[in-house]
PDB file of C-alpha atoms and ligand atoms in Angstrom:
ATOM      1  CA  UNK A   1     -21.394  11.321 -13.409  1.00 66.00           C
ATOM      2  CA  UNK A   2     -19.110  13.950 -14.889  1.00 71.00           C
ATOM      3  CA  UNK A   3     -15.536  13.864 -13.774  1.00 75.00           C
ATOM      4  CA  UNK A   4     -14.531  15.703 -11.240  1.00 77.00           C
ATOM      5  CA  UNK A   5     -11.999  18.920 -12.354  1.00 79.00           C
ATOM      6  CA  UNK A   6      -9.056  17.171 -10.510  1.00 75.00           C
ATOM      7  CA  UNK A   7      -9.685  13.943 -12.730  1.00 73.00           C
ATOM      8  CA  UNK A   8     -10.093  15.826 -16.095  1.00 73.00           C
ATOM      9  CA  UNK A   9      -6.568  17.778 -15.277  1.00 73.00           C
ATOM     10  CA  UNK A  10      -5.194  14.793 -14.474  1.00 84.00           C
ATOM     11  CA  UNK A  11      -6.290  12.526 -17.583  1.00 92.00           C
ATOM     12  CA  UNK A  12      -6.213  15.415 -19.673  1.00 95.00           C
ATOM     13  CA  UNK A  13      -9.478  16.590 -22.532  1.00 96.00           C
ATOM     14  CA  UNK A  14      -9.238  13.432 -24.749  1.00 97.00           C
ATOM     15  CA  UNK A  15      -9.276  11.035 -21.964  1.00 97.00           C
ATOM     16  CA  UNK A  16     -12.006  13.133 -19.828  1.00 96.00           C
ATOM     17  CA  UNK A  17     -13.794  13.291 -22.741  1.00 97.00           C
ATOM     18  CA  UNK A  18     -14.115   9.629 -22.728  1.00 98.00           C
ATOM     19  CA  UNK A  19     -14.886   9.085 -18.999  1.00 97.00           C
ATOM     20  CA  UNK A  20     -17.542  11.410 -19.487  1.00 97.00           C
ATOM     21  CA  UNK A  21     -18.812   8.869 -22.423  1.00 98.00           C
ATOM     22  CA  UNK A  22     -18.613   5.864 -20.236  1.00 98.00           C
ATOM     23  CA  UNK A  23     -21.526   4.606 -18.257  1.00 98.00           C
ATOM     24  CA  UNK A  24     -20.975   4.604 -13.981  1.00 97.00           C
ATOM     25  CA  UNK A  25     -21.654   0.931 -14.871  1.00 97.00           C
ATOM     26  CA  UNK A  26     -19.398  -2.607 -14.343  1.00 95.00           C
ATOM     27  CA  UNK A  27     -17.980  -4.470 -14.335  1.00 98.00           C
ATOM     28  CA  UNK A  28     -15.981  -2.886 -17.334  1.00 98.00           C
ATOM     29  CA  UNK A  29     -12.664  -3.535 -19.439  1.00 98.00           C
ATOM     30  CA  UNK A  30      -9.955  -0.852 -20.550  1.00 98.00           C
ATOM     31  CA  UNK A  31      -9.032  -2.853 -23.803  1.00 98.00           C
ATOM     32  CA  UNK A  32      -5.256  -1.791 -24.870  1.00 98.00           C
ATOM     33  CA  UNK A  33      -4.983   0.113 -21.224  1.00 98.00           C
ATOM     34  CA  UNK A  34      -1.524   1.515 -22.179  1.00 97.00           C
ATOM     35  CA  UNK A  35      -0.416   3.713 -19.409  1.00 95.00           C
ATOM     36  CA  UNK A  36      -3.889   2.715 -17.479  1.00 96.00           C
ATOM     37  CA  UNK A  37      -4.757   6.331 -16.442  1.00 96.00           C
ATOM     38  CA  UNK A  38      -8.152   5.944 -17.809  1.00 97.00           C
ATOM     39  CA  UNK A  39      -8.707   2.204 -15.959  1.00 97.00           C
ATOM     40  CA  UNK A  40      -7.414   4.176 -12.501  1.00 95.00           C
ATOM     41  CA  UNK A  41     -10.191   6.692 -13.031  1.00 95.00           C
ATOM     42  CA  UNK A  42     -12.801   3.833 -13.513  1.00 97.00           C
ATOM     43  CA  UNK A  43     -11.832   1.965 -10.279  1.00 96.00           C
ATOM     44  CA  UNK A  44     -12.626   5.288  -8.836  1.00 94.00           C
ATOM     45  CA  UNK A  45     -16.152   5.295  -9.730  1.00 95.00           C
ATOM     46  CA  UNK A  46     -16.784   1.683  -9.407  1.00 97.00           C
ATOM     47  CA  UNK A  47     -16.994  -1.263  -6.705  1.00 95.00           C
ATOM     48  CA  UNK A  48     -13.822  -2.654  -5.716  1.00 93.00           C
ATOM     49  CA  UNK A  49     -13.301  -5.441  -8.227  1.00 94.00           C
ATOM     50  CA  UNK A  50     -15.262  -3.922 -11.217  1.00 97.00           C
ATOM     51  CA  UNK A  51     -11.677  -2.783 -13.317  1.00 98.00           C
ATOM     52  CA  UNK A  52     -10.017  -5.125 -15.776  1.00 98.00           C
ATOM     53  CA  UNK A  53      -7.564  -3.360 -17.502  1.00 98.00           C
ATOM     54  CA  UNK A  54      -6.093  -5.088 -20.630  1.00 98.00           C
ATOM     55  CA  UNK A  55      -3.017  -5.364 -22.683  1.00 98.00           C
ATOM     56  CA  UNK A  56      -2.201  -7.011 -25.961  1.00 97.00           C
ATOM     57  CA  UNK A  57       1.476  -8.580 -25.231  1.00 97.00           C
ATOM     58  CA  UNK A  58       3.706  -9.258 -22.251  1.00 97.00           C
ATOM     59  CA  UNK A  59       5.589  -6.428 -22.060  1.00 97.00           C
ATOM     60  CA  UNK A  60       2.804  -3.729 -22.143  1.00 97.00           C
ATOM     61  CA  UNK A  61       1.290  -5.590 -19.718  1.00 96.00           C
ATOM     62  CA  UNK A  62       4.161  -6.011 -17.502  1.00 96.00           C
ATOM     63  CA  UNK A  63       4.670  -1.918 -17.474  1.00 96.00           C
ATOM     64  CA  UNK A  64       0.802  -1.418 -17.285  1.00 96.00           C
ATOM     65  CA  UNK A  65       1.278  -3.403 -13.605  1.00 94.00           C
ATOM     66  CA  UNK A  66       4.412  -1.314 -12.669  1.00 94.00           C
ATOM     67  CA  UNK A  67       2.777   2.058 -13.839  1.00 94.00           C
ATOM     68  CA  UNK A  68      -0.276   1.186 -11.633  1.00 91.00           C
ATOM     69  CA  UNK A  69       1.422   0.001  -8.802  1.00 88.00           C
ATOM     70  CA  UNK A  70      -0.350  -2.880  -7.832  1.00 83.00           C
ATOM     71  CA  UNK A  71      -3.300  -1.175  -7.677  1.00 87.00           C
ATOM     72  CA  UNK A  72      -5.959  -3.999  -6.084  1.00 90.00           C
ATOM     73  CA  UNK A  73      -8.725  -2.486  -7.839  1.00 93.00           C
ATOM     74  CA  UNK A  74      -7.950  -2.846 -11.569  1.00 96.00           C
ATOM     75  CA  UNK A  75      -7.583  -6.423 -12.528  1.00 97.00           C
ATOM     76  CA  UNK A  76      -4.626  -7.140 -15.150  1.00 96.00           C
ATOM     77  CA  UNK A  77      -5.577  -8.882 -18.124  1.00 97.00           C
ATOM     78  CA  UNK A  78      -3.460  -9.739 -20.882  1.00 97.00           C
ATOM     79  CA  UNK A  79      -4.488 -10.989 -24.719  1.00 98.00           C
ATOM     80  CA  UNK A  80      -5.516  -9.896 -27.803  1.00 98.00           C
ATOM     81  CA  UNK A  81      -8.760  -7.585 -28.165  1.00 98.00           C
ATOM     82  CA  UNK A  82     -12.012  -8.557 -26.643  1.00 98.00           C
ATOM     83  CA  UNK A  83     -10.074 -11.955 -26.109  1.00 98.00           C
ATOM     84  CA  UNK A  84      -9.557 -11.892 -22.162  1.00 98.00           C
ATOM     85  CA  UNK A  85     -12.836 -10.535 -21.929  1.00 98.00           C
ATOM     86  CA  UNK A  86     -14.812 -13.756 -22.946  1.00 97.00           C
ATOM     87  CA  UNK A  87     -16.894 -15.219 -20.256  1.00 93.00           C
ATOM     88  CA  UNK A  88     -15.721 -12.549 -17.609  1.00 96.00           C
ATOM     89  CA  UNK A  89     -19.082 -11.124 -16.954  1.00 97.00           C
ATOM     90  CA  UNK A  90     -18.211  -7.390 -18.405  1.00 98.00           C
ATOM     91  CA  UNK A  91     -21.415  -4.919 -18.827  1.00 98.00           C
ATOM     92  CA  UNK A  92     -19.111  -3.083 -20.748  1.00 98.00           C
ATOM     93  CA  UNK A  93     -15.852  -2.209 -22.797  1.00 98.00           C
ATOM     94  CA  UNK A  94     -13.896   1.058 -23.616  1.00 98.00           C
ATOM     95  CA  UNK A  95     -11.870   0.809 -26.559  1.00 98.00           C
ATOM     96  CA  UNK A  96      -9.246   3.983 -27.149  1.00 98.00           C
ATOM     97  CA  UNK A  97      -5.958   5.317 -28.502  1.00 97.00           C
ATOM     98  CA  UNK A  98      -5.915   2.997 -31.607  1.00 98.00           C
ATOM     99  CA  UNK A  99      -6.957   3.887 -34.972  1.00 98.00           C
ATOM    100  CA  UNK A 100      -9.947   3.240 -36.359  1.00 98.00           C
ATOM    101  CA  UNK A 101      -8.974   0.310 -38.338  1.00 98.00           C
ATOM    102  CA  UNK A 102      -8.048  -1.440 -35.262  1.00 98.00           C
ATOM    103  CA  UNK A 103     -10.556  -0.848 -33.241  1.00 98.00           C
ATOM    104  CA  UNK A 104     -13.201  -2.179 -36.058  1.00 98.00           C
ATOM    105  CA  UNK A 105     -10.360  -5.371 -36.480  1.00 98.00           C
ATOM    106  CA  UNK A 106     -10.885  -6.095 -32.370  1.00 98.00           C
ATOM    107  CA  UNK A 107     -14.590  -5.860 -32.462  1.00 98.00           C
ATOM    108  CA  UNK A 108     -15.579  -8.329 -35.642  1.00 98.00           C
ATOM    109  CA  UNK A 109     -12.752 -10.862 -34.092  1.00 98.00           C
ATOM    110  CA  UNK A 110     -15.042 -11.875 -31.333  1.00 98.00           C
ATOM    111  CA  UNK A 111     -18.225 -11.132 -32.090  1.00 98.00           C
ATOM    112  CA  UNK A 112     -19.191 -13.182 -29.641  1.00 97.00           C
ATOM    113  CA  UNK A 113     -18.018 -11.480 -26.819  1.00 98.00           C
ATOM    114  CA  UNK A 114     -19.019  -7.986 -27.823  1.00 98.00           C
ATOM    115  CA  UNK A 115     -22.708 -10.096 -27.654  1.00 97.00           C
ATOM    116  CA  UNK A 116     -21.774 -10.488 -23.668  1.00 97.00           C
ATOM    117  CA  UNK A 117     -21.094  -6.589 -23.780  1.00 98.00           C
ATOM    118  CA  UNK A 118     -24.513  -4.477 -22.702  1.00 98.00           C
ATOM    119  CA  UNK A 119     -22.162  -0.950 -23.920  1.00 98.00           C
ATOM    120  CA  UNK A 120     -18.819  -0.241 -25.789  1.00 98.00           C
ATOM    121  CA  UNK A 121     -17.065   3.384 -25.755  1.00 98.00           C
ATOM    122  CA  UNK A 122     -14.562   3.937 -28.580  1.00 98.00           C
ATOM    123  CA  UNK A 123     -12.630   6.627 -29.092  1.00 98.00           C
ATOM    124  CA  UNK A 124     -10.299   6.384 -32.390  1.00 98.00           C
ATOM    125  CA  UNK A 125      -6.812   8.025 -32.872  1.00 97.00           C
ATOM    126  CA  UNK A 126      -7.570   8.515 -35.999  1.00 97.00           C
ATOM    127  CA  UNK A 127      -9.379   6.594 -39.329  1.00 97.00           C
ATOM    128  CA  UNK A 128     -12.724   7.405 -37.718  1.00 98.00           C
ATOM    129  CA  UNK A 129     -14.452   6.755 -40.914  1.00 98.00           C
ATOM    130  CA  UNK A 130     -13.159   2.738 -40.436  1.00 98.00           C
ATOM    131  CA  UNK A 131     -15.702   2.993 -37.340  1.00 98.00           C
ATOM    132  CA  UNK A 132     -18.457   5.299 -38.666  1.00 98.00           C
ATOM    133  CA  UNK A 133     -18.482   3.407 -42.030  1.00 98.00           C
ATOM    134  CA  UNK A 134     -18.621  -0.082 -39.209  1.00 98.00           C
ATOM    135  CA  UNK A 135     -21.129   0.747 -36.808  1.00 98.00           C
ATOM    136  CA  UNK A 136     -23.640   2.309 -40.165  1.00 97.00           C
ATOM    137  CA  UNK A 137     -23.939  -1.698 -40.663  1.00 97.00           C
ATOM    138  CA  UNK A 138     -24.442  -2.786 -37.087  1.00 97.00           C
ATOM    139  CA  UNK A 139     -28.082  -2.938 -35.352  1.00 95.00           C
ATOM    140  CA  UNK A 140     -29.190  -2.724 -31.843  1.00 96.00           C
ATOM    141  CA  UNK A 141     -27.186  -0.086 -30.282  1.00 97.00           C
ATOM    142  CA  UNK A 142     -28.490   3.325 -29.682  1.00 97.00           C
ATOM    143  CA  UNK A 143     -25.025   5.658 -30.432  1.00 97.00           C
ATOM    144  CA  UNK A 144     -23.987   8.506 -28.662  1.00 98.00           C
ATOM    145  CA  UNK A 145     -21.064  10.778 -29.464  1.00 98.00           C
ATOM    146  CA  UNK A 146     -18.930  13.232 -28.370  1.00 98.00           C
ATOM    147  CA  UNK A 147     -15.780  15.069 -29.261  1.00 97.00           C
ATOM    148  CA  UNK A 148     -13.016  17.349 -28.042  1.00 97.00           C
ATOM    149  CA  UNK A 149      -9.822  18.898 -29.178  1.00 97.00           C
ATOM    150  CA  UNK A 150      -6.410  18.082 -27.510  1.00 97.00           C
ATOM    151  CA  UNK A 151      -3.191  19.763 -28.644  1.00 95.00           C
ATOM    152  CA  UNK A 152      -4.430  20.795 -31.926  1.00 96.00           C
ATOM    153  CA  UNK A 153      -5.739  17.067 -32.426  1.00 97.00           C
ATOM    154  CA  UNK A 154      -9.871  16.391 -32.993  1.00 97.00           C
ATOM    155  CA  UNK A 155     -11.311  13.294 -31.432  1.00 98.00           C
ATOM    156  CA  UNK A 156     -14.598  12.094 -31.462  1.00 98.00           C
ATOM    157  CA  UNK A 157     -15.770   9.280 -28.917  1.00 98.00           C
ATOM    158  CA  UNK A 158     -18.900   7.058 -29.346  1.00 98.00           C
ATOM    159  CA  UNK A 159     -21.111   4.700 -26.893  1.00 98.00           C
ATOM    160  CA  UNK A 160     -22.820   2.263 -28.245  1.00 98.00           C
ATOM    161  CA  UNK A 161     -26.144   0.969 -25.827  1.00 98.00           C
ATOM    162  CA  UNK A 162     -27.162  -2.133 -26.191  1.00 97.00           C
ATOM    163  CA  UNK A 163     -31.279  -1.400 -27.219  1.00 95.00           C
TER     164      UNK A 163
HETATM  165  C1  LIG B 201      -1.760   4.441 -27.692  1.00 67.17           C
HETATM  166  S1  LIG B 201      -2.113   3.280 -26.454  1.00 67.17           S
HETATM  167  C2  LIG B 201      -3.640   3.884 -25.833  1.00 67.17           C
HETATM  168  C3  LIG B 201      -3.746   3.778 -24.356  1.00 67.17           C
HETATM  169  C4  LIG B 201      -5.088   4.243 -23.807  1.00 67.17           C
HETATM  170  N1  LIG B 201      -6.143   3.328 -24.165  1.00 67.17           N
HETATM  171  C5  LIG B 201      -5.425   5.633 -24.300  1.00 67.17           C
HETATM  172  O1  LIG B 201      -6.421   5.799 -24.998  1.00 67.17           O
HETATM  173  O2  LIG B 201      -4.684   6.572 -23.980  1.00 67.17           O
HETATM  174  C6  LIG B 201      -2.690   1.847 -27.357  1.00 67.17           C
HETATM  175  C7  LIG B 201      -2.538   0.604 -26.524  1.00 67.17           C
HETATM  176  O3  LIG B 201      -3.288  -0.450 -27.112  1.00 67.17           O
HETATM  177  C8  LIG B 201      -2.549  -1.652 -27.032  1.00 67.17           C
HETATM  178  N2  LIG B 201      -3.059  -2.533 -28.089  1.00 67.17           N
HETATM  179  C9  LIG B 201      -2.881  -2.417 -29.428  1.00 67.17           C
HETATM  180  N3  LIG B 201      -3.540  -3.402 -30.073  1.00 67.17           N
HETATM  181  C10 LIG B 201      -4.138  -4.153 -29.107  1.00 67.17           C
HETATM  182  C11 LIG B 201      -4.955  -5.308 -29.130  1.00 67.17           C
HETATM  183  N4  LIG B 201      -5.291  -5.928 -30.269  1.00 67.17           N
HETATM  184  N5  LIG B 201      -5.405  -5.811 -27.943  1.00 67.17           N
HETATM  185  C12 LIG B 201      -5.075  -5.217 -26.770  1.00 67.17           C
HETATM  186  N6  LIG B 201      -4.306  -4.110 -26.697  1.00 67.17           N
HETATM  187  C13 LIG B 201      -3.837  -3.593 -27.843  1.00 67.17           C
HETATM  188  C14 LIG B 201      -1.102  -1.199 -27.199  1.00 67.17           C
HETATM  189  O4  LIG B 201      -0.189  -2.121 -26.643  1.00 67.17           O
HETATM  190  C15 LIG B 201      -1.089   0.141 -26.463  1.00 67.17           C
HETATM  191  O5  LIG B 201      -0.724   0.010 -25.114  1.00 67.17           O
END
């Protein structure tokens, strides 16, 4: 489902580029949330109860639940990377707005629960090579990209299927 034009205004091109990446499947996680505009959009196309938004530390998390207002359909999570995620039943995992170190650093830290994960959308700030040069050595996942220009910047986003 592509996003409406009233959700791409309101996340903006990078972050409707990425919606428009994600499978209309969940239950799914918004790993490192932030300001948790892209979770919001997600509870929108889901099942009440299909949202976990995450955050690494306290504080982040703590302003995640102010800026979404108790929102009952995103779910709160806080800890490390795919971390919170473990045993929670997720079909998939978006994974944006770090580099591409990072990103490569959260998935190879729990291998076990990217197994649980049936997709994965990542979307690096920047060292995109980190996750091109990563997911050249992984096996099983069909990849699709896409990309898209924000304020001079270039992004490129990639889901990875489970085969
Ligand atoms: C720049 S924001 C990106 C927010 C949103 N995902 C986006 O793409 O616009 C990066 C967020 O990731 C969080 N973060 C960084 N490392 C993390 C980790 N290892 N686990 C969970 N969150 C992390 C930061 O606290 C920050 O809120």
């Amino acid at each position: 489902m592509r996003p409406s034009t009233a959700t791409r205004a309101r996340l903006g091109p990078r972050l409707g580029a990425l919606l428009e990446l994600c499978p209309v499947e969940g239950p799914v996680a918004d790993v490192g949330s932030g300001h948790g505009r892209l979770a919001f959009e997600l509870a929108r196309r889901l099942p009440p109860g299909q949202v976990y938004a995450t955050e690494a530390k306290a504080g982040p998390a703590a302003e995640l639940r102010r800026l979404l207002g108790g929102d009952p359909t995103v779910t709160i999570l806080e800890g490390q990377g795919l971390t919170p995620l473990r045993q929670l039943g997720c079909r998939g995992a978006v994974l944006a707005g770090m580099g591409g170190r990072t990103l490569v650093d959260i998935l190879e830290a729990d291998r076990d629960v990217l197994a649980e994960l049936s997709w994965v959308c990542l979307q690096p700030m920047q060292r995109v090579e980190r996750l091109v040069d990563w997911m050249g050595k992984q096996s099983g996942w069909v990849v699709r990209t896409n990309s898209t220009r924000e304020r001079g910047h270039f992004y490129s986003g990639f889901l990875l299927v489970r085969q």
